[in-house]
Amino acid sequence: MPPKAAQKKEFTHPSAKHAKKAAIKNAYAIEPISAFYIFLVANLVAAAFAPIQDCDETFNYWEPTHYISHGYGLQTWEYSPDYAIRSWLYIVLHAIPANLRRLFPWSDKTAEFYFVRYVLAFGCAFCQTLMWRSICLALNPRVGIFFILSLVFSPGNFHSSAAYLPSSFAMYMAMLGAAAFINWRGGIKTSQGMFWFAVGGVFGWPFATALCAPFVLEECFFAAFSDKERFFEAGLRLLRGVVATLVLIFFDGVINTFFYKKIEVAAYNIVKYNIFSSTGGPELYGTEPWDFYFRNLALNFNIWFVLAILSLPIFLLQKLFTKSTETFQSGLRTVVFLTPFYMWLAIFTLQPHKEERFMYPAYPFLALNAALALHLVLGAFGNADPKSLIGKIPGKLKLLVVATGLLLSANIGLARILGLYQAYSAPLSVYSPLSELGGKGDNVCFGKDWYRFPSSYFLPRDMHAKFIRSEFRGLLPGEFSEARTGFGFWSGTWLPTIGLNDRNEEDLGKYVDLRSCVFLVDTQYPEQQKTLGWAPPPNEPDYVADTEHWREVKCVPFLDAASTPFLARALWVPDWKIIPEAFRRKWGRHCLLERKK
């Protein structure tokens, strides 16, 4: 009888034992669709109410999108063909839903603005759900619940989930990449994870690809201690990821070549400017002390940030002092999961130029670290051994302590969210009267409040934003060329520009005469004017008080941050008379003015 042919064993990664197990009946504490709805509600609230945190969002993303959709808009130096450090593919991806909104009833430019935000909120919720699902499958359903809580009640999620920023887009893709790397059910997905991180880096923000490094190093580490077959399989997965990245770079380059009319790789250009610039680089736009991100993350995530910082020490202590059936490979994987947040925080803490949005790609990893840390703490806190000190504490008291902590954290987060909306949402609501006032092509001018302009999507009937001189001495945006005849579509993306530079040097050609302004946006701060000896800066008069030349169309309360104490700036504080003066908010007025005829 001839011998049976040897059956080839199916390759399985040595640390992927969980990938061979049958699906666990109670893998999720809640249904995935329920998790998606929770994320979606939180993100839709952000889309509807979150103020624009950074003028970069307006001038570098909303304005180019407005140009693609409506033929005019403000142009920053980054979109000049002389520098080309921004990707037009990223803009086109957002211009598509903006233009689709025109197909629905009651369409106007403001509706387009919010529709794009709602699409971003939906996409973010989808990515969050996939990462949550992987966390539940690879770690523990309770970790997944804490992951949800740490995000939906955090001001950080309120800022980032629906923001039109490459760092937010990179955050979405980082969640998809992490979901692939974390969950090995059905096989190891290294190439898939690398692809999603590459999408975030090439189309969005190239620096965010660094978050992929711990997962790739994990693959290399296990491959180094494998036999030839497994080493080859690992190498093939990495090669597929690299090839996918190169394909994305090529595709992005093709789109940018179409718009800039010359071969440009925007991802390379932005890395070259930020790291190898000879003109000053990002430091030209300000520097912050080393603890900037620690203070900012503490405000935006409160106790969750503390847990995230302590997650690795807590995990190591748990490994040292408790008996565990966890294998070395499984423990190493947990360390890999915890590493991206620490790595990202360390890299950007060392950079002189710091901005809140630079932390966005790491927010999901902060939430993961915090969720795992709380899971481990509760595991120790729930010890029922009567011989131990913790075991002598009544179970109901333990539950009360934990519930109180989580409730307090959620309330602090909600208080900050409400406080931010109440304090800084005026620029999103003050322009509504323009739909009934003024004429086609009128100028709406900005002085000291130029950086609060929410975008041309809030200016109807081809009204244009213009700048008048203030005390600001940096470079303001110019305007995309509106030339059409003989130049083809979107000629402003490739025609030579005047007055744009990468040194943040003021260009006087960006200003118009005040007499050309039909409307003017200005903020008045009555509390500051009460100060003894107060006088307006030479180029920033109180236009609201100039009733001889200007009429108030609409004024909305706007927080006077300089006159408001820290606690009232950080959290919502009711304007009740019983609140001591030292803890009350002080208000200015953000106003739309019309020139008197």
XYZ file of C-alpha atoms in Angstrom:
597
model
C 0.000 0.000 0.000
C 1.601 3.324 -1.084
C 2.317 5.839 1.650
C -0.076 8.745 2.049
C 1.135 12.102 0.786
C 2.367 14.308 3.570
C -0.082 17.087 4.333
C 1.376 20.590 4.436
C 0.783 22.251 7.769
C -0.979 25.622 7.629
C 1.285 28.437 8.754
C 0.343 30.105 12.017
C 2.331 32.804 13.751
C 3.696 31.532 17.107
C 2.029 34.322 19.029
C -1.246 34.113 17.174
C -2.821 31.249 19.116
C -5.949 33.262 19.616
C -6.351 33.401 15.810
C -6.993 29.629 15.820
C -9.656 29.645 18.506
C -13.331 29.621 17.800
C -15.214 32.878 18.195
C -15.977 33.614 21.828
C -19.672 33.813 22.522
C -19.373 36.914 24.676
C -16.564 38.638 22.763
C -18.300 42.000 23.038
C -19.886 43.619 26.060
C -22.268 45.397 23.682
C -23.218 44.774 20.075
C -20.860 46.366 17.500
C -23.736 48.324 15.965
C -24.493 49.803 19.408
C -20.861 50.846 19.781
C -21.015 52.478 16.348
C -24.128 54.449 17.295
C -22.488 55.659 20.529
C -19.431 56.869 18.633
C -21.595 58.387 15.910
C -23.752 60.416 18.317
C -20.664 61.858 20.021
C -19.088 62.700 16.667
C -22.248 64.254 15.229
C -22.441 66.531 18.260
C -18.880 67.598 17.476
C -19.721 68.128 13.800
C -22.701 70.309 14.668
C -21.235 72.372 17.508
C -17.430 72.227 17.689
C -15.750 75.570 16.993
C -12.871 75.620 14.516
C -9.859 75.266 16.797
C -7.117 76.234 14.388
C -7.026 78.779 11.554
C -4.986 76.226 9.590
C -8.205 74.253 9.199
C -9.839 77.261 7.565
C -7.058 78.539 5.351
C -5.268 75.304 4.422
C -8.283 73.023 3.925
C -11.699 74.688 3.855
C -10.552 77.515 1.578
C -8.904 75.294 -1.087
C -12.002 73.074 -0.992
C -14.166 76.154 -1.500
C -11.975 77.107 -4.461
C -12.402 73.677 -6.055
C -16.181 73.790 -5.514
C -16.968 77.474 -6.114
C -14.064 78.906 -8.093
C -12.633 81.315 -5.523
C -11.023 81.216 -2.109
C -8.019 82.193 -0.028
C -4.626 80.658 -0.827
C -1.808 80.056 1.648
C 1.842 79.800 0.654
C 1.705 76.021 1.138
C -0.469 75.759 -2.005
C 1.766 77.965 -4.100
C 3.336 75.879 -6.902
C 6.666 77.292 -5.693
C 6.376 75.208 -2.498
C 3.608 72.604 -3.063
C 3.661 71.091 0.422
C -0.075 70.306 0.511
C -1.796 67.465 -1.299
C -4.648 68.339 -3.647
C -5.861 64.749 -3.476
C -6.770 65.285 0.185
C -8.745 68.391 -0.805
C -10.560 66.650 -3.679
C -11.639 63.814 -1.370
C -13.510 66.381 0.739
C -14.766 68.478 -2.168
C -16.715 65.441 -3.421
C -19.191 65.273 -0.491
C -19.383 69.088 -0.441
C -20.561 69.065 -4.053
C -22.872 66.091 -3.490
C -24.748 68.158 -0.894
C -25.968 70.404 -3.729
C -28.100 67.533 -4.998
C -30.254 67.603 -1.853
C -32.953 70.142 -0.923
C -32.225 73.365 0.974
C -28.664 73.472 -0.216
C -26.405 76.445 0.406
C -22.716 76.821 1.175
C -23.189 76.575 4.929
C -25.078 73.309 4.409
C -22.119 72.052 2.362
C -19.770 72.924 5.233
C -21.776 70.969 7.783
C -22.425 68.071 5.420
C -18.675 67.540 5.037
C -18.411 67.589 8.828
C -21.165 64.990 9.166
C -19.426 62.751 6.642
C -16.211 63.055 8.652
C -18.111 62.245 11.851
C -19.576 59.119 10.238
C -16.188 58.000 8.923
C -14.552 58.559 12.292
C -17.262 56.532 14.067
C -16.737 53.673 11.608
C -12.974 53.657 12.239
C -13.465 53.883 16.011
C -15.846 50.928 15.923
C -13.378 48.764 14.016
C -10.588 49.544 16.468
C -12.955 48.909 19.398
C -13.894 45.565 17.867
C -10.242 44.511 17.579
C -9.601 45.560 21.175
C -12.503 43.435 22.395
C -11.342 40.398 20.418
C -7.634 40.661 21.216
C -7.753 41.923 24.814
C -10.980 42.006 26.792
C -14.552 43.295 26.318
C -14.158 45.444 29.437
C -11.155 47.174 27.862
C -13.424 47.896 24.888
C -16.045 49.533 27.127
C -13.420 51.765 28.740
C -12.101 52.628 25.274
C -15.567 53.924 24.367
C -15.931 55.905 27.601
C -12.509 57.509 27.304
C -13.323 58.844 23.823
C -16.991 59.825 23.730
C -16.822 62.037 26.828
C -13.463 63.610 26.009
C -13.017 67.160 24.689
C -10.174 65.706 22.623
C -12.656 63.655 20.598
C -14.921 66.713 20.368
C -12.057 68.637 18.723
C -10.673 65.939 16.457
C -13.478 63.615 15.324
C -15.026 65.963 12.735
C -12.131 68.362 12.137
C -11.094 68.890 8.534
C -7.382 68.394 9.225
C -4.770 65.921 7.953
C -4.005 65.017 11.566
C -7.654 63.972 12.036
C -7.572 62.001 8.787
C -4.323 60.361 9.946
C -6.123 59.503 13.205
C -8.901 57.749 11.255
C -6.394 55.732 9.255
C -4.323 54.962 12.372
C -7.415 53.364 13.904
C -7.918 51.189 10.830
C -4.233 50.268 10.823
C -4.246 49.479 14.539
C -7.412 47.378 14.107
C -5.589 45.269 11.522
C -2.408 44.881 13.570
C -4.164 44.176 16.881
C -6.657 41.560 15.714
C -4.981 38.399 14.402
C -8.216 36.447 14.056
C -8.218 35.107 10.517
C -4.476 35.585 10.129
C -1.790 38.181 10.579
C -2.648 41.408 8.746
C 0.669 43.256 8.629
C 0.366 44.387 5.003
C -3.199 45.565 5.591
C -2.151 47.538 8.675
C 0.782 49.121 6.829
C -1.553 50.091 3.994
C -3.914 52.026 6.258
C -1.089 53.833 8.033
C 0.331 54.690 4.606
C -3.032 56.101 3.462
C -3.028 58.390 6.505
C 0.565 59.406 5.875
C 0.554 59.889 2.109
C -2.895 61.465 1.690
C -2.957 63.179 5.084
C 0.022 63.784 7.358
C 3.266 61.881 6.598
C 4.598 62.020 10.159
C 1.695 59.855 11.367
C 3.217 56.812 9.672
C 5.647 56.675 12.615
C 2.812 55.188 14.690
C 3.147 52.056 12.565
C 6.745 51.444 13.712
C 6.055 49.365 16.888
C 3.803 46.976 14.963
C 6.290 46.565 12.115
C 9.126 45.978 14.597
C 6.968 43.334 16.282
C 6.634 41.529 12.956
C 10.401 41.756 12.375
C 11.154 40.500 15.898
C 9.003 37.384 15.567
C 10.292 36.783 12.034
C 13.891 36.852 13.277
C 13.189 33.909 15.614
C 11.172 31.890 13.103
C 12.141 29.182 10.629
C 12.750 29.915 6.966
C 9.144 29.426 5.881
C 7.762 31.751 8.524
C 10.551 34.263 7.891
C 9.635 34.267 4.190
C 5.925 34.764 4.988
C 6.731 37.705 7.268
C 8.999 39.242 4.645
C 6.272 38.873 2.034
C 3.761 40.668 4.267
C 6.185 43.542 4.828
C 6.979 43.724 1.113
C 3.282 43.947 0.255
C 2.927 46.818 2.714
C 5.884 48.669 1.170
C 4.579 48.132 -2.378
C 1.130 49.412 -1.341
C 2.778 52.531 0.107
C 4.687 53.176 -3.124
C 1.476 52.792 -5.138
C -0.241 55.360 -2.898
C 2.672 57.785 -3.310
C 2.491 57.381 -7.090
C -1.284 57.972 -7.145
C -0.968 61.051 -4.936
C 1.837 62.313 -7.157
C -0.311 61.923 -10.292
C -3.140 63.998 -8.785
C -0.760 66.706 -7.543
C 1.001 66.798 -10.917
C -2.390 67.489 -12.524
C -3.057 70.436 -10.195
C 0.453 71.888 -9.872
C 1.291 71.178 -13.530
C 4.650 69.762 -12.486
C 5.765 66.579 -10.752
C 5.283 67.024 -7.015
C 5.211 64.612 -4.069
C 3.510 66.670 -1.378
C 4.331 64.214 1.427
C 8.049 64.539 0.663
C 7.817 68.333 0.380
C 6.218 68.743 3.799
C 8.796 66.477 5.451
C 11.585 68.424 3.720
C 10.162 71.756 4.927
C 9.583 70.676 8.536
C 12.895 68.869 9.021
C 15.391 70.225 6.505
C 14.164 73.789 5.933
C 16.829 76.496 5.694
C 14.309 79.322 6.205
C 13.275 78.549 9.782
C 10.704 75.785 9.389
C 7.696 75.450 11.685
C 9.425 77.330 14.550
C 8.567 80.541 12.662
C 4.976 80.077 13.828
C 5.752 79.906 17.536
C 7.247 77.595 20.140
C 5.893 76.165 23.382
C 7.480 74.809 26.605
C 8.146 71.081 26.986
C 5.059 70.474 29.142
C 2.581 71.917 26.609
C 1.167 68.530 25.566
C 0.987 67.266 29.143
C -1.157 70.240 30.139
C -3.246 70.035 26.994
C -3.911 66.300 27.250
C -4.768 66.633 30.929
C -7.428 69.212 29.988
C -8.813 67.129 27.143
C -8.747 63.671 28.758
C -8.467 64.354 32.537
C -8.119 61.034 34.433
C -7.789 59.062 31.201
C -4.534 60.844 30.386
C -3.147 59.967 33.821
C -4.089 56.322 33.276
C -2.521 56.363 29.807
C 0.772 57.675 31.189
C 0.749 55.023 33.924
C -0.376 52.145 31.703
C 3.044 50.596 31.044
C 4.214 50.767 34.705
C 0.865 49.298 35.811
C 1.195 46.451 33.306
C 4.785 45.695 34.357
C 3.845 45.722 38.054
C 0.969 43.375 37.333
C 3.354 41.007 35.563
C 5.839 41.137 38.450
C 3.537 40.706 41.416
C 0.679 38.537 40.187
C 0.543 35.037 38.831
C -0.441 34.972 35.191
C -0.932 32.281 32.581
C -0.087 34.825 29.883
C 2.739 33.738 27.573
C 5.826 35.806 26.806
C 4.556 36.454 23.290
C 1.208 37.664 24.576
C 2.866 39.948 27.113
C 5.155 41.356 24.437
C 2.155 42.068 22.219
C 0.578 44.072 25.028
C 3.744 46.155 25.339
C 3.601 46.758 21.574
C -0.004 47.963 21.907
C 1.046 50.431 24.623
C 4.112 51.772 22.804
C 2.658 54.059 20.061
C 1.223 56.606 22.512
C 4.484 56.897 24.483
C 6.524 57.129 21.304
C 4.315 59.832 19.773
C 4.231 61.903 22.973
C 8.019 61.710 23.306
C 8.686 62.689 19.679
C 6.452 65.734 19.706
C 7.377 66.863 23.210
C 10.927 67.266 21.895
C 9.774 69.538 19.043
C 9.868 73.296 19.800
C 6.778 74.034 17.677
C 3.727 72.467 19.309
C 0.056 72.526 18.417
C -2.896 70.662 19.888
C -3.791 69.051 16.548
C -0.402 67.328 16.389
C -1.657 64.956 19.089
C -4.788 63.888 17.191
C -3.299 60.739 15.587
C -2.319 59.468 19.038
C -5.745 59.979 20.658
C -6.963 56.407 19.949
C -3.755 55.009 21.419
C -4.120 57.219 24.489
C -7.619 55.793 24.897
C -6.318 52.238 24.447
C -3.571 52.732 27.036
C -5.976 54.289 29.511
C -8.596 51.571 28.996
C -6.076 48.774 29.531
C -4.641 50.502 32.602
C -8.079 50.870 34.184
C -8.858 47.247 33.353
C -5.693 46.116 35.185
C -6.347 48.432 38.143
C -9.891 47.104 38.523
C -8.570 43.572 38.292
C -6.372 44.238 41.313
C -9.001 46.369 43.057
C -11.596 43.626 42.665
C -9.484 41.101 44.571
C -11.916 39.179 46.768
C -9.274 37.396 48.880
C -10.332 38.123 52.529
C -6.693 37.843 53.610
C -5.680 40.858 51.525
C -6.298 44.475 52.491
C -8.247 45.185 49.300
C -10.307 42.042 49.794
C -11.621 43.387 53.121
C -13.238 46.384 51.404
C -16.958 45.732 50.744
C -17.809 45.111 47.101
C -20.493 47.794 47.051
C -17.998 50.384 48.304
C -15.552 49.405 45.560
C -18.296 49.769 42.979
C -19.237 53.185 44.379
C -15.633 54.420 44.192
C -15.183 53.260 40.593
C -18.567 54.577 39.448
C -17.946 57.931 41.132
C -14.566 58.276 39.430
C -15.950 57.471 35.986
C -18.938 59.770 36.484
C -16.705 62.607 37.663
C -14.431 62.159 34.647
C -17.397 62.227 32.252
C -18.829 65.346 33.900
C -15.492 67.164 33.710
C -15.225 66.255 30.032
C -18.771 67.408 29.295
C -18.207 70.630 31.247
C -15.199 71.431 29.083
C -17.081 70.582 25.876
C -19.997 72.815 26.857
C -17.596 75.529 27.957
C -15.744 75.487 24.627
C -18.959 75.669 22.651
C -20.376 78.503 24.721
C -17.109 80.439 24.690
C -15.915 80.169 21.094
C -18.815 79.243 18.783
C -19.665 82.836 17.819
C -17.688 82.765 14.519
C -19.930 79.932 13.275
C -23.167 81.840 13.890
C -22.481 85.534 13.339
C -22.648 85.414 9.523
C -26.253 84.199 9.167
C -27.716 87.692 8.397
C -25.584 87.910 5.237
C -28.087 85.681 3.456
C -30.471 88.651 3.410
C -28.072 91.609 3.427
C -25.571 93.085 1.018
C -25.004 92.411 -2.626
C -23.209 89.984 -4.888
C -19.428 90.168 -4.505
C -19.407 92.461 -1.427
C -16.232 92.511 0.661
C -16.371 91.162 4.219
C -13.262 92.446 5.995
C -11.212 91.158 8.907
C -8.654 92.943 11.044
C -7.451 91.508 14.340
C -9.967 88.654 14.025
C -8.547 87.322 10.732
C -7.703 83.960 12.335
C -11.296 83.435 13.501
C -12.754 83.486 9.984
C -14.520 80.105 9.593
C -14.156 79.995 5.757
C -15.848 81.349 2.646
C -18.548 78.703 3.086
C -20.208 81.216 5.427
C -20.203 84.052 2.867
C -23.135 83.847 0.428
C -23.532 85.313 -3.083
C -19.849 85.355 -4.019
C -18.931 87.645 -1.135
C -15.153 87.720 -0.639
C -13.109 87.789 2.560
C -10.567 90.632 2.663
C -7.977 91.752 5.220
C -7.340 95.184 6.673
C -4.166 96.026 8.573
C -3.993 95.036 12.254
C -1.091 94.595 14.675
C -0.318 91.172 13.187
C 2.957 91.228 11.243
C 3.093 87.734 9.762
C 2.048 86.480 6.332
C -1.673 86.400 5.598
C -3.242 84.250 2.864
C -3.592 85.550 -0.655
C -6.292 84.534 -3.134
C -6.413 81.788 -5.733
C -6.386 83.150 -9.259
C -9.879 83.191 -10.742
C -8.593 83.228 -14.335
C -10.613 80.861 -16.499
C -10.536 81.656 -20.206
C -7.602 79.919 -21.850
C -6.271 78.446 -18.601
C -8.483 75.396 -18.107
C -10.016 74.200 -14.850
C -8.682 75.436 -11.493
C -5.879 77.493 -12.964
C -5.264 79.046 -9.548
C -3.598 75.813 -8.431
C -0.700 76.193 -10.876
C -0.461 79.819 -12.004
C 2.499 81.729 -10.473
C 1.740 83.486 -7.207
C 2.810 86.911 -5.903
C 3.504 87.830 -2.307
C 3.689 84.307 -0.852
C 6.772 83.109 1.033
C 7.799 80.337 3.435
C 9.393 82.732 5.948
C 6.173 84.112 7.502
C 7.157 87.588 6.303
C 4.386 90.160 6.016
C 3.224 91.121 2.541
C 1.517 94.526 2.399
C -0.253 93.521 -0.797
C -2.619 91.336 1.233
C -4.445 94.355 2.702
C -7.328 96.387 1.273
C -8.434 99.912 2.100
C -11.071 100.043 4.823
C -13.294 102.067 2.510
C -13.716 99.016 0.241
C -15.312 97.018 3.051
C -19.088 96.683 3.006
C -19.049 94.441 6.079
C -16.524 94.117 8.890
C -16.055 91.483 11.596
C -14.609 92.657 14.896
C -14.568 91.621 18.564
C -15.087 94.065 21.397
C -13.868 93.378 24.962
C -15.650 95.678 27.434
C -13.880 94.175 30.462
C -10.460 95.034 29.050
C -11.603 98.567 28.285
C -12.404 99.080 31.979
C -8.705 98.760 32.775
C -7.123 102.031 33.842
C -5.293 103.639 30.976
C -6.647 101.261 28.340
C -6.314 102.426 24.757
C -6.811 100.464 21.540
C -3.689 99.534 19.567
C -2.983 101.956 16.689
C -4.148 99.516 13.981
C -6.964 97.895 15.969
C -9.554 100.535 16.857
C -12.839 99.566 18.470
C -14.924 99.348 15.310
C -17.992 98.214 17.239
C -17.985 101.486 19.159
C -17.574 103.498 15.931
C -21.308 103.973 15.449
C -20.694 106.905 13.107
C -19.425 104.603 10.362
C -20.615 101.105 11.328
C -23.940 99.537 12.212
C -24.241 96.386 14.324
C -25.853 93.619 12.284
C -25.358 90.781 14.750
C -23.267 90.389 17.892
C -22.731 87.105 19.730
C -21.078 86.639 23.161
C -17.434 85.603 22.911
C -15.222 84.676 25.843
C -12.744 87.331 26.951
C -9.987 84.837 27.741
C -7.548 87.504 28.919
C -9.962 88.657 31.641
C -11.324 85.232 32.628
C -9.659 83.117 35.364
C -8.184 79.735 34.420
C -10.906 77.466 35.841
C -13.663 79.379 34.049
C -11.669 79.224 30.796
C -11.059 75.493 31.145
C -14.605 74.415 32.115
C -18.141 75.625 31.742
C -19.155 77.873 34.621
C -22.763 79.139 34.789
C -23.286 82.911 34.758
C -25.117 82.899 38.070
C -24.898 85.713 40.569
C -24.066 83.266 43.361
C -20.810 82.337 41.566
C -17.934 84.343 43.116
C -16.506 86.996 40.801
C -13.106 85.314 40.850
C -14.627 82.222 39.183
C -16.944 83.875 36.670
C -16.495 84.163 32.943
C -15.941 87.566 31.364
C -17.469 88.218 27.977
C -16.732 90.163 24.849
C -18.862 90.528 21.717
C -18.019 89.058 18.315
C -19.824 91.276 15.833
C -20.746 91.505 12.193
C -20.853 95.198 11.237
C -22.221 96.906 8.137
C -20.934 100.195 6.786
C -23.421 103.007 7.119
C -24.356 104.649 3.864
